[in-house]
């Protein structure tokens, strides 16, 4: 029987990433809430929105259900949220 030696370390390709520009304040911001449809994640996001609205002058809240949990959010949906919102909070539930 032939034996093969496998190298478990593998090779990972990395690229350069940078952080998105940050707002100096959430006052006047359009807040996006992205929910992955896990149980009670929508309630969590609404609580986060309530806390942010209490502490900042949030201009508008856009609640967006994403695809079912376990599926990646389509690029088109992320691009739409990026165009419509100043900040986006994503959350899962359970």
C-alpha atoms as a PDB file:
ATOM      1  CA  UNK A   1       0.000   0.000   0.000  1.00  0.00           C
ATOM      2  CA  UNK A   2       1.379   3.390  -1.003  1.00  0.00           C
ATOM      3  CA  UNK A   3       1.499   6.083   1.686  1.00  0.00           C
ATOM      4  CA  UNK A   4       1.164   9.792   1.056  1.00  0.00           C
ATOM      5  CA  UNK A   5       2.280  12.482   3.431  1.00  0.00           C
ATOM      6  CA  UNK A   6      -0.238  15.323   3.546  1.00  0.00           C
ATOM      7  CA  UNK A   7       0.694  18.806   4.716  1.00  0.00           C
ATOM      8  CA  UNK A   8      -2.259  20.079   6.806  1.00  0.00           C
ATOM      9  CA  UNK A   9      -1.046  23.672   6.911  1.00  0.00           C
ATOM     10  CA  UNK A  10      -2.252  24.459   3.409  1.00  0.00           C
ATOM     11  CA  UNK A  11      -1.741  27.744   1.631  1.00  0.00           C
ATOM     12  CA  UNK A  12      -3.881  30.784   2.261  1.00  0.00           C
ATOM     13  CA  UNK A  13      -3.987  33.671  -0.115  1.00  0.00           C
ATOM     14  CA  UNK A  14      -4.481  37.042   1.496  1.00  0.00           C
ATOM     15  CA  UNK A  15      -5.127  40.415   0.000  1.00  0.00           C
ATOM     16  CA  UNK A  16      -5.066  43.932   1.271  1.00  0.00           C
ATOM     17  CA  UNK A  17      -8.164  45.040   3.126  1.00  0.00           C
ATOM     18  CA  UNK A  18      -8.968  48.347   4.683  1.00  0.00           C
ATOM     19  CA  UNK A  19     -11.667  49.529   7.012  1.00  0.00           C
ATOM     20  CA  UNK A  20     -14.582  51.529   5.666  1.00  0.00           C
ATOM     21  CA  UNK A  21     -14.526  55.212   6.604  1.00  0.00           C
ATOM     22  CA  UNK A  22     -16.102  55.831  10.009  1.00  0.00           C
ATOM     23  CA  UNK A  23     -18.615  58.549  10.838  1.00  0.00           C
ATOM     24  CA  UNK A  24     -17.671  60.949  13.583  1.00  0.00           C
ATOM     25  CA  UNK A  25     -21.203  60.644  15.015  1.00  0.00           C
ATOM     26  CA  UNK A  26     -24.400  58.687  14.434  1.00  0.00           C
ATOM     27  CA  UNK A  27     -26.439  61.888  14.652  1.00  0.00           C
ATOM     28  CA  UNK A  28     -28.374  62.312  11.410  1.00  0.00           C
ATOM     29  CA  UNK A  29     -27.422  58.826  10.205  1.00  0.00           C
ATOM     30  CA  UNK A  30     -29.579  56.384   8.290  1.00  0.00           C
ATOM     31  CA  UNK A  31     -29.308  53.112  10.203  1.00  0.00           C
ATOM     32  CA  UNK A  32     -29.602  49.802   8.365  1.00  0.00           C
ATOM     33  CA  UNK A  33     -30.514  46.624  10.200  1.00  0.00           C
ATOM     34  CA  UNK A  34     -29.660  43.367   8.405  1.00  0.00           C
ATOM     35  CA  UNK A  35     -31.341  40.271   9.849  1.00  0.00           C
ATOM     36  CA  UNK A  36     -30.435  36.743   8.742  1.00  0.00           C
ATOM     37  CA  UNK A  37     -33.873  35.391   9.787  1.00  0.00           C
ATOM     38  CA  UNK A  38     -32.642  33.416  12.791  1.00  0.00           C
ATOM     39  CA  UNK A  39     -35.082  33.228  15.665  1.00  0.00           C
ATOM     40  CA  UNK A  40     -35.331  36.456  17.670  1.00  0.00           C
ATOM     41  CA  UNK A  41     -32.578  38.175  15.674  1.00  0.00           C
ATOM     42  CA  UNK A  42     -35.156  40.707  14.500  1.00  0.00           C
ATOM     43  CA  UNK A  43     -36.037  41.486  18.115  1.00  0.00           C
ATOM     44  CA  UNK A  44     -32.358  41.933  18.957  1.00  0.00           C
ATOM     45  CA  UNK A  45     -31.870  44.358  16.068  1.00  0.00           C
ATOM     46  CA  UNK A  46     -34.951  46.366  17.046  1.00  0.00           C
ATOM     47  CA  UNK A  47     -33.598  46.656  20.612  1.00  0.00           C
ATOM     48  CA  UNK A  48     -30.246  47.857  19.242  1.00  0.00           C
ATOM     49  CA  UNK A  49     -32.087  50.410  17.075  1.00  0.00           C
ATOM     50  CA  UNK A  50     -34.077  51.635  20.100  1.00  0.00           C
ATOM     51  CA  UNK A  51     -30.873  52.097  22.109  1.00  0.00           C
ATOM     52  CA  UNK A  52     -29.174  53.964  19.259  1.00  0.00           C
ATOM     53  CA  UNK A  53     -32.239  56.170  18.704  1.00  0.00           C
ATOM     54  CA  UNK A  54     -32.250  56.961  22.420  1.00  0.00           C
ATOM     55  CA  UNK A  55     -28.600  58.070  22.389  1.00  0.00           C
ATOM     56  CA  UNK A  56     -28.341  59.597  18.895  1.00  0.00           C
ATOM     57  CA  UNK A  57     -30.539  61.513  16.493  1.00  0.00           C
ATOM     58  CA  UNK A  58     -31.011  58.690  13.990  1.00  0.00           C
ATOM     59  CA  UNK A  59     -32.592  60.070  10.830  1.00  0.00           C
ATOM     60  CA  UNK A  60     -34.154  56.820   9.604  1.00  0.00           C
ATOM     61  CA  UNK A  61     -34.065  53.081  10.291  1.00  0.00           C
ATOM     62  CA  UNK A  62     -34.176  50.613   7.400  1.00  0.00           C
ATOM     63  CA  UNK A  63     -34.931  47.040   8.480  1.00  0.00           C
ATOM     64  CA  UNK A  64     -33.819  44.502   5.869  1.00  0.00           C
ATOM     65  CA  UNK A  65     -34.332  40.752   6.148  1.00  0.00           C
ATOM     66  CA  UNK A  66     -31.527  38.923   4.404  1.00  0.00           C
ATOM     67  CA  UNK A  67     -31.475  35.400   3.021  1.00  0.00           C
ATOM     68  CA  UNK A  68     -32.120  32.470   5.320  1.00  0.00           C
ATOM     69  CA  UNK A  69     -29.509  31.789   7.995  1.00  0.00           C
ATOM     70  CA  UNK A  70     -26.525  29.905   6.644  1.00  0.00           C
ATOM     71  CA  UNK A  71     -26.727  31.505   3.221  1.00  0.00           C
ATOM     72  CA  UNK A  72     -24.450  34.395   2.289  1.00  0.00           C
ATOM     73  CA  UNK A  73     -25.988  37.812   1.809  1.00  0.00           C
ATOM     74  CA  UNK A  74     -26.021  38.573  -1.920  1.00  0.00           C
ATOM     75  CA  UNK A  75     -23.601  41.278  -3.035  1.00  0.00           C
ATOM     76  CA  UNK A  76     -26.462  43.201  -4.657  1.00  0.00           C
ATOM     77  CA  UNK A  77     -28.264  43.440  -1.304  1.00  0.00           C
ATOM     78  CA  UNK A  78     -25.117  44.571   0.487  1.00  0.00           C
ATOM     79  CA  UNK A  79     -24.486  47.178  -2.232  1.00  0.00           C
ATOM     80  CA  UNK A  80     -28.082  48.428  -1.901  1.00  0.00           C
ATOM     81  CA  UNK A  81     -27.734  48.785   1.876  1.00  0.00           C
ATOM     82  CA  UNK A  82     -24.393  50.540   1.474  1.00  0.00           C
ATOM     83  CA  UNK A  83     -25.982  53.021  -0.939  1.00  0.00           C
ATOM     84  CA  UNK A  84     -29.045  53.693   1.253  1.00  0.00           C
ATOM     85  CA  UNK A  85     -27.519  53.597   4.751  1.00  0.00           C
ATOM     86  CA  UNK A  86     -24.772  55.428   6.583  1.00  0.00           C
ATOM     87  CA  UNK A  87     -24.228  52.522   8.985  1.00  0.00           C
ATOM     88  CA  UNK A  88     -25.475  48.922   9.020  1.00  0.00           C
ATOM     89  CA  UNK A  89     -25.783  46.550  11.962  1.00  0.00           C
ATOM     90  CA  UNK A  90     -26.089  42.830  11.220  1.00  0.00           C
ATOM     91  CA  UNK A  91     -27.204  40.276  13.799  1.00  0.00           C
ATOM     92  CA  UNK A  92     -28.182  36.667  14.224  1.00  0.00           C
ATOM     93  CA  UNK A  93     -30.553  35.324  16.812  1.00  0.00           C
ATOM     94  CA  UNK A  94     -31.209  32.171  18.834  1.00  0.00           C
END
